[in-house]
Coordinates of C-alpha atoms and ligand atoms in Angstrom, one line a residue:
M1 CA 4.8 -12.8 25.0
A2 CA 3.3 -14.8 22.2
F3 CA -0.9 -15.0 21.5
S4 CA -2.5 -14.5 24.9
S5 CA -5.0 -17.6 25.7
S6 CA -8.5 -15.8 24.6
P7 CA -10.7 -17.6 22.2
L8 CA -10.1 -14.1 20.0
H9 CA -5.9 -14.1 20.4
I10 CA -6.0 -18.1 19.4
L11 CA -8.0 -17.3 16.6
L12 CA -5.8 -14.8 15.6
S13 CA -2.6 -17.2 16.2
K14 CA -4.3 -19.7 13.8
I15 CA -5.5 -17.5 11.4
Y16 CA -1.6 -15.6 10.6
T17 CA -0.1 -19.6 11.1
A18 CA -2.2 -21.1 8.7
G19 CA -0.5 -17.6 6.7
V20 CA 2.7 -19.0 7.5
E21 CA 2.3 -22.0 7.0
A22 CA 1.8 -21.6 3.2
V23 CA 5.1 -20.5 2.5
R24 CA 7.6 -22.4 4.5
P25 CA 10.2 -22.8 2.2
A26 CA 10.8 -26.3 2.1
S27 CA 8.1 -27.6 0.7
L28 CA 7.5 -24.3 -2.3
V29 CA 10.9 -25.8 -3.3
R30 CA 9.8 -29.4 -2.9
Q31 CA 6.6 -28.6 -4.8
A32 CA 8.4 -26.2 -7.2
M33 CA 10.5 -29.4 -8.6
K34 CA 10.6 -32.8 -9.2
V35 CA 13.7 -35.2 -9.5
D36 CA 13.1 -38.5 -12.1
A37 CA 16.1 -40.0 -10.5
L38 CA 16.7 -42.7 -13.0
S39 CA 17.7 -40.3 -15.6
S40 CA 19.2 -38.2 -12.4
T41 CA 16.8 -34.7 -14.8
L42 CA 15.6 -31.8 -12.5
H43 CA 12.4 -30.8 -13.7
I44 CA 11.1 -26.9 -13.0
D45 CA 9.0 -24.6 -15.0
G46 CA 8.7 -26.3 -18.0
K47 CA 12.9 -26.4 -18.5
Q48 CA 14.7 -29.7 -17.8
Y49 CA 18.4 -30.1 -16.5
Q50 CA 20.7 -32.8 -16.5
L51 CA 22.1 -33.5 -13.4
Q52 CA 26.0 -35.8 -12.9
Q53 CA 27.5 -34.2 -10.1
N54 CA 27.7 -30.6 -11.6
V55 CA 25.7 -28.8 -8.9
L56 CA 26.2 -25.5 -7.4
V57 CA 24.5 -24.0 -4.3
V58 CA 24.3 -20.6 -3.0
G59 CA 22.1 -18.8 -0.5
F60 CA 21.1 -15.6 1.3
G61 CA 18.0 -14.8 3.4
K62 CA 15.9 -15.1 5.6
A63 CA 13.8 -18.0 4.7
V64 CA 16.9 -19.4 2.9
L65 CA 18.4 -22.5 5.2
G66 CA 14.9 -24.3 4.4
M67 CA 15.4 -23.8 1.0
T68 CA 19.4 -25.7 1.6
V69 CA 17.6 -28.5 3.3
A70 CA 14.8 -29.7 1.3
L71 CA 17.9 -28.7 -1.7
D72 CA 19.9 -30.7 -0.6
S73 CA 17.4 -33.9 0.2
L74 CA 16.1 -33.3 -3.3
L75 CA 19.1 -33.1 -5.7
K76 CA 22.2 -35.6 -2.8
G77 CA 25.0 -37.1 -4.6
H78 CA 24.9 -34.2 -6.8
I79 CA 25.6 -30.9 -5.4
K80 CA 29.5 -31.0 -5.9
R81 CA 29.8 -27.8 -3.2
G82 CA 27.3 -24.6 -1.5
I83 CA 27.1 -21.5 1.0
V84 CA 24.8 -20.5 2.5
S85 CA 24.1 -17.1 4.1
V86 CA 21.8 -16.6 6.4
P87 CA 20.3 -14.6 8.9
L88 CA 22.4 -15.1 12.5
G89 CA 20.9 -17.5 15.0
T90 CA 18.3 -19.7 12.3
T91 CA 20.8 -22.4 13.6
L92 CA 20.2 -22.1 16.6
Q93 CA 16.4 -22.7 15.8
Y94 CA 16.5 -24.9 13.3
S95 CA 18.4 -27.8 13.0
T96 CA 20.7 -28.5 10.6
E97 CA 20.9 -31.9 11.5
A98 CA 20.3 -32.8 7.6
L99 CA 22.6 -30.9 6.5
V100 CA 26.1 -33.2 9.0
D101 CA 26.5 -34.9 5.4
S102 CA 26.1 -32.4 3.0
N103 CA 28.6 -30.6 1.3
I104 CA 26.8 -27.1 1.7
K105 CA 28.6 -24.4 4.0
V106 CA 26.0 -22.9 6.3
I107 CA 27.4 -19.1 7.4
E108 CA 25.1 -16.5 9.2
G109 CA 25.5 -12.4 9.9
A110 CA 23.7 -9.7 9.4
A111 CA 22.1 -9.1 13.1
Y112 CA 18.9 -6.9 13.2
N113 CA 19.0 -7.1 9.1
L114 CA 22.0 -5.2 8.2
P115 CA 25.0 -6.0 6.4
D116 CA 28.5 -6.4 8.5
P117 CA 31.8 -8.5 8.3
P118 CA 30.6 -12.4 8.8
A119 CA 27.8 -11.1 6.3
E120 CA 30.2 -9.7 3.8
T121 CA 32.5 -13.0 4.3
A122 CA 29.8 -15.1 3.2
A123 CA 28.8 -13.6 0.3
R124 CA 32.7 -13.0 -1.1
E125 CA 32.2 -16.8 -1.3
I126 CA 29.5 -17.3 -2.6
L127 CA 31.4 -14.5 -5.4
Q128 CA 33.9 -16.8 -6.0
L129 CA 32.3 -19.7 -5.9
V130 CA 30.5 -19.2 -8.8
G131 CA 32.7 -17.9 -10.4
E132 CA 34.9 -21.2 -10.0
A133 CA 31.4 -22.8 -11.4
S134 CA 32.2 -24.0 -15.3
D135 CA 30.4 -25.1 -18.5
G136 CA 28.7 -27.7 -17.2
D137 CA 27.4 -27.3 -14.0
L138 CA 24.9 -25.7 -12.8
V139 CA 24.3 -23.3 -10.7
V140 CA 20.7 -23.5 -7.8
A141 CA 20.7 -19.6 -6.2
L142 CA 18.0 -19.5 -3.6
V143 CA 16.8 -16.2 -2.8
S144 CA 15.1 -14.8 -0.3
G145 CA 14.1 -11.6 1.5
G146 CA 16.8 -10.0 4.0
G147 CA 19.4 -11.4 0.7
S148 CA 20.4 -7.7 0.5
A149 CA 21.9 -7.7 4.0
L150 CA 23.4 -11.3 3.4
L151 CA 25.0 -10.1 0.2
P152 CA 27.3 -7.4 0.7
V153 CA 30.3 -6.9 -1.7
P154 CA 30.6 -3.0 -1.4
G155 CA 31.9 -1.4 -5.2
I156 CA 35.2 -0.7 -5.7
G157 CA 36.4 2.2 -3.0
I158 CA 33.3 1.9 -1.1
S159 CA 33.5 0.5 2.6
L160 CA 30.9 -1.4 3.3
E161 CA 30.5 0.3 6.5
D162 CA 29.3 3.6 3.7
K163 CA 27.4 1.1 2.1
R164 CA 25.5 0.3 5.7
K165 CA 25.5 4.4 6.6
T166 CA 24.1 5.0 3.4
I167 CA 20.5 2.2 3.2
E168 CA 20.1 3.4 7.0
S169 CA 20.1 6.9 6.2
L170 CA 17.8 6.9 3.2
S171 CA 15.4 4.0 5.4
A172 CA 14.5 6.3 8.0
A173 CA 13.6 8.9 5.7
G174 CA 11.1 6.6 5.0
A175 CA 12.3 5.0 1.6
A176 CA 10.1 2.1 0.1
I177 CA 12.1 -1.1 -0.7
N178 CA 12.5 -1.2 -4.6
E179 CA 14.2 2.3 -4.5
L180 CA 16.7 1.1 -1.1
N181 CA 17.4 -2.2 -3.3
I182 CA 17.8 1.1 -6.9
I183 CA 20.7 2.0 -4.9
R184 CA 21.9 -1.2 -3.5
Q185 CA 22.2 -2.5 -7.1
C186 CA 24.6 0.3 -8.0
L187 CA 26.9 0.2 -5.0
S188 CA 27.1 -3.0 -5.2
Q189 CA 29.7 -6.2 -7.2
V190 CA 26.9 -8.3 -6.4
K191 CA 23.6 -7.0 -7.0
G192 CA 21.5 -6.9 -9.5
G193 CA 22.7 -9.5 -12.0
K194 CA 26.1 -9.5 -11.3
L195 CA 26.2 -12.3 -9.8
A196 CA 24.3 -14.6 -12.5
A197 CA 27.2 -12.9 -15.0
K198 CA 29.6 -14.4 -12.5
A199 CA 28.4 -17.7 -13.3
C200 CA 28.4 -17.7 -17.4
P201 CA 29.5 -20.1 -18.8
A202 CA 27.2 -22.4 -16.3
Q203 CA 23.8 -22.4 -15.4
M204 CA 21.9 -20.7 -13.1
L205 CA 18.8 -21.2 -11.5
G206 CA 17.3 -18.6 -9.2
L207 CA 14.5 -20.0 -6.5
I208 CA 12.6 -16.9 -6.1
L209 CA 10.6 -16.5 -2.9
S210 CA 9.0 -13.1 -3.0
D211 CA 8.9 -10.7 -0.2
I212 CA 8.2 -6.8 -1.5
V213 CA 4.8 -5.8 -3.8
N214 CA 3.7 -7.3 -6.4
D215 CA 7.1 -9.6 -6.5
P216 CA 9.2 -7.5 -9.0
L217 CA 12.0 -10.3 -9.5
E218 CA 14.8 -7.8 -10.5
Y219 CA 14.5 -5.8 -6.7
I220 CA 13.7 -9.2 -4.6
A221 CA 17.0 -9.2 -2.5
S222 CA 18.9 -6.6 -5.0
G223 CA 18.1 -9.1 -7.7
P224 CA 21.9 -11.2 -7.9
T225 CA 20.7 -13.3 -10.7
I226 CA 18.1 -11.5 -12.2
P227 CA 20.1 -9.7 -15.8
Q228 CA 19.8 -5.9 -16.0
L229 CA 22.1 -3.1 -16.1
P230 CA 22.4 -0.5 -12.8
D231 CA 20.2 2.5 -13.3
N232 CA 22.8 5.2 -11.4
T233 CA 20.7 8.2 -13.2
L234 CA 17.7 6.5 -11.4
A235 CA 19.5 5.5 -7.4
L236 CA 21.0 9.2 -7.8
K237 CA 17.4 11.2 -8.7
I238 CA 16.6 9.1 -5.5
I239 CA 19.5 10.6 -3.2
K240 CA 17.1 13.7 -4.2
K241 CA 13.3 13.1 -3.5
Y242 CA 14.7 11.6 0.0
D243 CA 17.4 15.2 0.6
K244 CA 20.5 13.2 1.0
M245 CA 22.5 14.6 -1.7
E246 CA 24.3 16.4 1.2
S247 CA 24.6 14.2 4.6
L248 CA 25.4 10.5 2.1
P249 CA 29.6 9.7 2.4
K250 CA 31.2 10.9 -0.5
P251 CA 32.4 7.3 -1.7
V252 CA 29.2 6.1 -1.7
L253 CA 28.3 9.9 -4.1
N254 CA 31.1 10.0 -6.0
H255 CA 30.9 6.4 -6.9
L256 CA 26.6 7.0 -8.4
S257 CA 28.2 9.9 -10.0
Q258 CA 30.9 8.4 -11.3
L259 CA 28.5 5.2 -12.8
H260 CA 26.1 7.9 -14.0
L261 CA 28.9 9.5 -16.7
N262 CA 29.7 6.2 -17.7
S263 CA 26.5 3.8 -17.5
A264 CA 25.5 5.1 -21.5
V265 CA 27.9 3.1 -23.2
S266 CA 27.3 0.1 -21.4
A267 CA 25.1 -3.1 -23.1
T268 CA 22.6 -5.5 -21.6
P269 CA 23.5 -8.2 -19.8
S270 CA 23.3 -11.7 -22.0
S271 CA 21.0 -13.3 -19.4
A272 CA 20.9 -16.8 -22.1
H273 CA 22.4 -19.0 -19.5
V274 CA 19.9 -17.8 -16.3
H275 CA 16.4 -18.4 -15.3
N276 CA 15.3 -17.5 -12.4
V277 CA 11.0 -19.1 -10.8
L278 CA 9.3 -17.4 -8.4
I279 CA 8.2 -20.2 -5.5
G280 CA 6.0 -18.0 -3.6
N281 CA 4.7 -14.6 -1.8
N282 CA 2.3 -13.1 -0.2
S283 CA -0.9 -13.8 -2.1
M284 CA -0.5 -17.2 -0.9
A285 CA 0.1 -16.7 2.8
T286 CA -3.2 -14.9 3.5
R287 CA -5.2 -17.0 0.5
A288 CA -4.1 -19.5 3.5
A289 CA -5.3 -17.5 5.8
E290 CA -8.5 -16.3 5.0
K291 CA -8.9 -20.7 3.9
E292 CA -8.4 -20.7 7.7
A293 CA -10.5 -17.6 8.7
R294 CA -13.5 -19.3 7.1
S295 CA -12.9 -22.5 9.2
H296 CA -13.7 -20.8 11.8
G297 CA -17.1 -19.7 10.6
C298 CA -15.6 -16.2 10.2
D299 CA -17.2 -14.2 7.1
V300 CA -13.6 -13.4 5.2
V301 CA -12.4 -10.4 3.2
T302 CA -8.8 -10.4 1.7
W303 CA -8.6 -7.2 0.9
S304 CA -5.2 -7.1 -0.5
H305 CA -2.0 -8.2 -1.0
A306 CA 0.3 -4.4 -1.9
V307 CA -0.7 -2.8 0.9
Q308 CA 1.6 0.0 0.9
G309 CA 2.5 3.8 2.6
E310 CA 3.2 5.0 5.9
A311 CA 2.7 2.4 8.8
R312 CA 0.8 5.4 10.6
D313 CA -1.5 6.0 8.4
I314 CA -2.3 2.3 7.7
G315 CA -3.1 2.1 11.4
Y316 CA -5.5 5.1 10.5
F317 CA -7.2 3.5 7.7
Y318 CA -8.0 0.0 9.3
A319 CA -9.6 2.0 12.2
E320 CA -11.6 4.0 10.0
I321 CA -12.9 1.1 8.0
A322 CA -13.1 -0.8 11.2
C323 CA -15.1 1.9 12.9
D324 CA -17.1 2.3 9.6
I325 CA -18.3 -1.8 9.5
M326 CA -19.3 -1.7 13.9
N327 CA -20.9 1.6 13.1
K328 CA -23.0 0.2 10.5
K329 CA -22.5 3.3 8.3
I330 CA -21.3 1.4 5.2
K331 CA -24.9 1.2 3.8
G332 CA -25.7 5.1 4.6
I333 CA -22.5 5.9 2.5
D334 CA -21.2 7.0 -0.9
I335 CA -18.0 4.6 -1.2
T336 CA -16.2 6.5 -3.9
E337 CA -16.5 10.3 -1.3
R338 CA -15.4 8.2 0.9
I339 CA -12.5 6.3 -0.4
K340 CA -11.3 9.9 -2.1
T341 CA -11.9 11.5 0.8
L342 CA -9.8 9.0 3.2
T343 CA -6.7 8.3 0.3
N344 CA -6.4 12.0 -0.2
S345 CA -5.4 12.6 3.7
L346 CA -3.4 10.0 4.0
S347 CA -0.8 8.4 2.7
L348 CA -0.9 4.8 1.5
S349 CA -0.3 3.3 -1.6
V350 CA -3.1 1.2 -2.1
P351 CA -5.1 0.3 -5.5
H352 CA -8.4 2.3 -5.1
E353 CA -10.3 -0.9 -6.9
D354 CA -8.6 -3.1 -4.1
I355 CA -10.7 -0.7 -1.1
E356 CA -13.9 -0.3 -3.0
R357 CA -13.9 -3.9 -3.2
L358 CA -13.5 -4.1 0.4
Y359 CA -15.8 -2.2 0.8
N360 CA -18.5 -3.7 -1.2
E361 CA -17.8 -7.0 0.1
V362 CA -18.0 -6.1 4.0
L363 CA -21.8 -4.3 3.2
S364 CA -23.0 -7.4 0.8
F365 CA -21.7 -9.9 4.6
Q366 CA -23.8 -7.1 6.2
H367 CA -26.4 -7.5 4.5
E368 CA -26.6 -11.7 4.8
S369 CA -24.7 -12.7 7.8
S370 CA -24.4 -11.7 11.5
N371 CA -20.9 -13.7 11.5
R372 CA -17.9 -12.8 12.9
L373 CA -16.2 -10.5 10.0
C374 CA -12.7 -11.1 9.5
I375 CA -10.5 -8.5 7.1
I376 CA -7.1 -9.6 6.0
S377 CA -4.6 -7.9 4.0
G378 CA -0.7 -8.2 3.2
G379 CA 1.4 -5.9 2.3
E380 CA 4.9 -3.5 3.5
P381 CA 4.0 -0.2 4.8
T382 CA 7.2 1.7 5.4
V383 CA 7.8 3.9 8.3
T384 CA 9.4 7.7 8.4
L385 CA 11.6 7.7 11.5
H386 CA 10.5 11.3 13.5
G387 CA 11.8 9.8 17.3
N388 CA 14.9 7.8 18.7
G389 CA 12.7 5.0 19.9
K390 CA 13.3 1.4 19.3
G391 CA 10.3 -0.1 16.6
G392 CA 8.9 -1.1 13.7
R393 CA 6.0 -1.0 11.0
N394 CA 4.5 -3.6 12.9
Q395 CA 4.1 -2.1 16.3
E396 CA 3.8 1.6 14.9
L397 CA 0.6 0.1 12.7
A398 CA -1.0 -1.5 15.0
L399 CA -0.4 1.7 17.5
S400 CA -1.1 3.7 15.4
F401 CA -4.9 1.6 15.1
A402 CA -5.6 1.8 18.6
K403 CA -4.8 4.9 18.7
H404 CA -7.4 6.2 16.1
I405 CA -10.0 3.1 16.6
H406 CA -9.8 4.8 20.2
H407 CA -10.6 8.4 18.6
L408 CA -13.2 7.5 16.7
M409 CA -14.8 5.8 18.9
Q410 CA -15.4 8.2 21.2
R411 CA -16.6 10.9 19.0
E412 CA -19.4 8.1 18.6
L413 CA -19.8 7.7 21.8
E414 CA -20.4 11.7 21.7
I415 CA -22.6 12.2 18.8
T416 CA -24.8 9.2 19.9
T417 CA -25.1 10.8 23.0
K418 CA -26.7 14.0 21.6
Q419 CA -28.3 12.0 19.2
Q420 CA -30.8 9.9 22.7
E421 CA -30.5 12.9 24.6
K422 CA -32.8 14.6 20.9
G423 CA -35.1 10.6 21.8
K424 CA -33.3 8.8 18.7
Q425 CA -31.7 5.9 19.4
E426 CA -28.6 4.9 17.0
V427 CA -27.4 0.7 17.5
K428 CA -23.7 1.1 18.4
G429 CA -20.8 -1.6 18.5
G430 CA -18.2 -1.2 21.4
K431 CA -14.5 -1.1 21.4
S432 CA -14.0 -4.2 22.8
N433 CA -15.2 -6.1 19.9
V434 CA -12.4 -5.4 17.6
L435 CA -9.3 -7.0 17.6
F436 CA -6.1 -5.8 15.3
C437 CA -2.7 -7.4 14.4
S438 CA -0.6 -7.0 12.2
I439 CA 3.0 -9.0 12.3
G440 CA 6.1 -9.9 9.6
T441 CA 6.4 -13.1 8.4
D442 CA 9.8 -13.1 8.8
G443 CA 8.9 -13.1 12.8
Q444 CA 10.9 -9.6 13.0
D445 CA 9.6 -6.3 12.9
G446 CA 12.8 -3.6 12.9
P447 CA 15.5 -3.9 15.2
T448 CA 13.6 -5.9 17.8
D449 CA 13.0 -9.3 19.3
A450 CA 8.5 -8.8 18.6
A451 CA 7.3 -9.7 15.6
G452 CA 4.6 -7.5 15.2
A453 CA 1.7 -6.3 17.9
I454 CA -1.9 -6.8 18.4
V455 CA -4.3 -4.3 20.1
N456 CA -7.8 -3.7 20.8
G457 CA -10.5 -1.2 20.7
E458 CA -9.6 -0.6 24.3
S459 CA -5.5 -0.6 24.1
W460 CA -5.0 3.2 24.3
S461 CA -7.6 3.9 26.6
N462 CA -6.8 1.3 29.3
A463 CA -2.4 3.2 28.7
L464 CA -3.9 6.2 29.5
R465 CA -5.8 5.0 32.6
Q466 CA -1.7 3.2 33.6
G467 CA -0.3 7.0 33.0
L468 CA 1.3 5.9 30.4
D469 CA 1.4 9.0 27.6
P470 CA 0.8 6.5 24.2
D471 CA 1.0 9.6 21.9
R472 CA 4.7 10.1 22.8
F473 CA 5.8 6.8 22.4
L474 CA 4.4 7.5 18.5
K475 CA 5.7 10.5 18.3
E476 CA 9.0 9.1 19.7
N477 CA 8.5 6.2 17.0
D478 CA 9.7 4.2 20.7
S479 CA 6.8 1.3 20.3
Y480 CA 7.7 -1.9 21.2
S481 CA 8.8 0.5 24.3
F482 CA 5.0 1.1 24.4
F483 CA 4.4 -2.5 23.4
S484 CA 6.8 -3.5 26.3
T485 CA 5.2 -1.4 29.2
A486 CA 1.3 -1.2 28.5
Q487 CA -0.9 -3.6 30.1
G488 CA -3.9 -4.9 27.4
A489 CA -1.7 -4.6 24.3
S490 CA 0.9 -6.9 23.6
H491 CA 4.0 -7.2 21.1
V492 CA 4.5 -11.0 19.5
K493 CA 7.6 -12.5 19.7
L494 CA 7.6 -15.5 18.1
G495 CA 11.4 -14.7 17.1
L496 CA 12.7 -15.9 13.7
T497 CA 9.9 -18.0 11.4
G498 CA 12.6 -19.4 8.6
T499 CA 9.8 -17.9 5.8
N500 CA 9.6 -14.0 4.5
V501 CA 7.1 -13.0 2.6
M502 CA 6.7 -9.4 4.0
D503 CA 3.4 -8.6 6.3
I504 CA -0.1 -10.0 7.3
H505 CA -2.6 -7.9 9.3
I506 CA -6.2 -9.4 10.6
L507 CA -9.0 -7.2 11.5
L508 CA -11.3 -8.8 13.5
I509 CA -15.0 -7.5 14.3
E510 CA -17.2 -9.7 15.7
Ligands
LIG601 N1 12.4 2.7 16.1 C1 11.1 2.3 14.3 N2 9.8 2.6 14.6 C2 9.7 2.0 13.5 N3 10.0 1.4 12.9 C3 11.2 1.4 12.4 C4 11.6 1.7 13.7 N4 13.3 1.1 13.4 C5 14.2 0.8 12.7 N5 11.9 0.8 11.6 C6 12.1 0.5 10.5 O1 12.0 -1.5 9.9 C7 12.4 -1.7 8.9 C8 14.0 -2.4 8.7 O2 13.0 -3.6 9.0 P1 13.5 -4.7 9.0 O3 15.1 -5.0 8.8 O4 12.6 -5.8 9.1 O5 13.2 -4.6 7.2 P2 12.7 -6.1 6.4 O6 12.2 -5.4 5.5 O7 11.1 -6.3 7.3 O8 13.6 -6.6 6.0 P3 14.0 -8.0 4.4 O9 13.2 -6.8 3.3 O10 15.5 -7.3 3.6 O11 13.6 -9.0 5.5 C9 12.7 -0.1 7.6 O12 11.1 0.3 7.4 C10 12.4 0.7 9.6 O13 12.7 2.7 8.8
LIG602 O1 16.7 -7.8 0.8 C1 15.8 -7.1 0.3 O2 16.5 -6.5 -0.5 C2 14.5 -7.5 0.9 O3 14.2 -8.2 1.3 C3 13.9 -7.4 -0.6 O4 14.0 -8.5 -0.9

């Protein structure tokens, strides 16, 4: 199901869509570069490249097909060959007609964002093509999130299955993307700058769309175009942190331990031939979403572009904020104390200044206007899996929000009832005045066909009335099944969007 036709759902849909539209990969490529046809010169990020039928194109990631189409039309006639690795199903959704006469081959793989044999074939072909580049060539690498799964070339002695099990096991234990990608870099023949090394002596130009908080280029898609040394000591530390030294495949642990012993002698690889350019990120999307919300008369607060932490705790946090706002409690509270209490009990990783600013901005709106309030943020929470259900971080976050807003409002109702009994009156917000969604910009939330979910203040009680046990779905990490079954709450199914800049959260309060 997509967004429903209720006015608030339509508003949410417009805000989310504006965010995604702002990070359409083809437009980002066109904005980043200019080609002077007369002099056959490519201008980008203050540098110039001479074009003379000397371009090789490689690409890997969820947003790469759109980037490829734009690059192909901009550099027409100068591209000798190209290979791009994109998620299975991409070419069904996006026409590749524009590439019919192109020298770029598109390979699909990595179903459900997991490395598989087709992705490995693509990755090996890419590595070979880049290895064939000679002095005077320009290798353009199109990079976006999802690239790690689409570019697997395991280190010597490690199988694709070993690598996949390693990443799945650490991911299920709650490892963050930076941690996963440090390990991927050590287990790969192409990640962590090894693709850039292969291009030498040709020039390499990386165009990167970020799907990691704070845009660390070395970790996006595991940084194949960023010259760097693998940090095996750190990789082993991460494995110990998640208590996986005993359970990961032996070839993986052996490989890391051997590299760990050898790493002291390695020299930092050369970066003189490499130029990486960041062409888009989550803050571009959230800024556009903010503009859209404002154009519909909302008071808008953009909380953060860096929301990280356990998805269910973040859902809880949004519920607390919503409750503070609806009950007009913000006015009377000591914001610093409130933030301390909340962050001490929750596993959140958002700068304190961001939370403080959020409360202060909401407070100023409450003084000045009675418009609908819209809080927008972006980021990428994680899920520590405890159950065997089907779901994703966005659906779990939304379900957790539904649970906590229900309980918090229930508690408020009890307090108000007692106060009314004592003759005191209090202004209260209704549960139906709040709508929340958490949606991946790539259109795929975890190993499911949903992009995320929308809930309101009554989603939890509706499920209870339906005879469901929503808590069991949450405990079992079974959010997808919950949203497939419950009435009045829904997951959002959009199909692959063709871009990828993490997730967008939108909280609307009347
Ligand atoms: N049943 C589940 N419930 C909640 N989350 C889950 C479940 N199963 C897997 N996940 C989470 O889904 C995430 C993987 O989802 P996905 O493949 O969409 O990752 P991604 O980070 O968006 O991909 P990329 O960054 O490579 O584009 C992991 O964090 C994993 O913990
Ligand atoms: O591909 C990956 O590694 C993730 O999407 C982060 O960029």
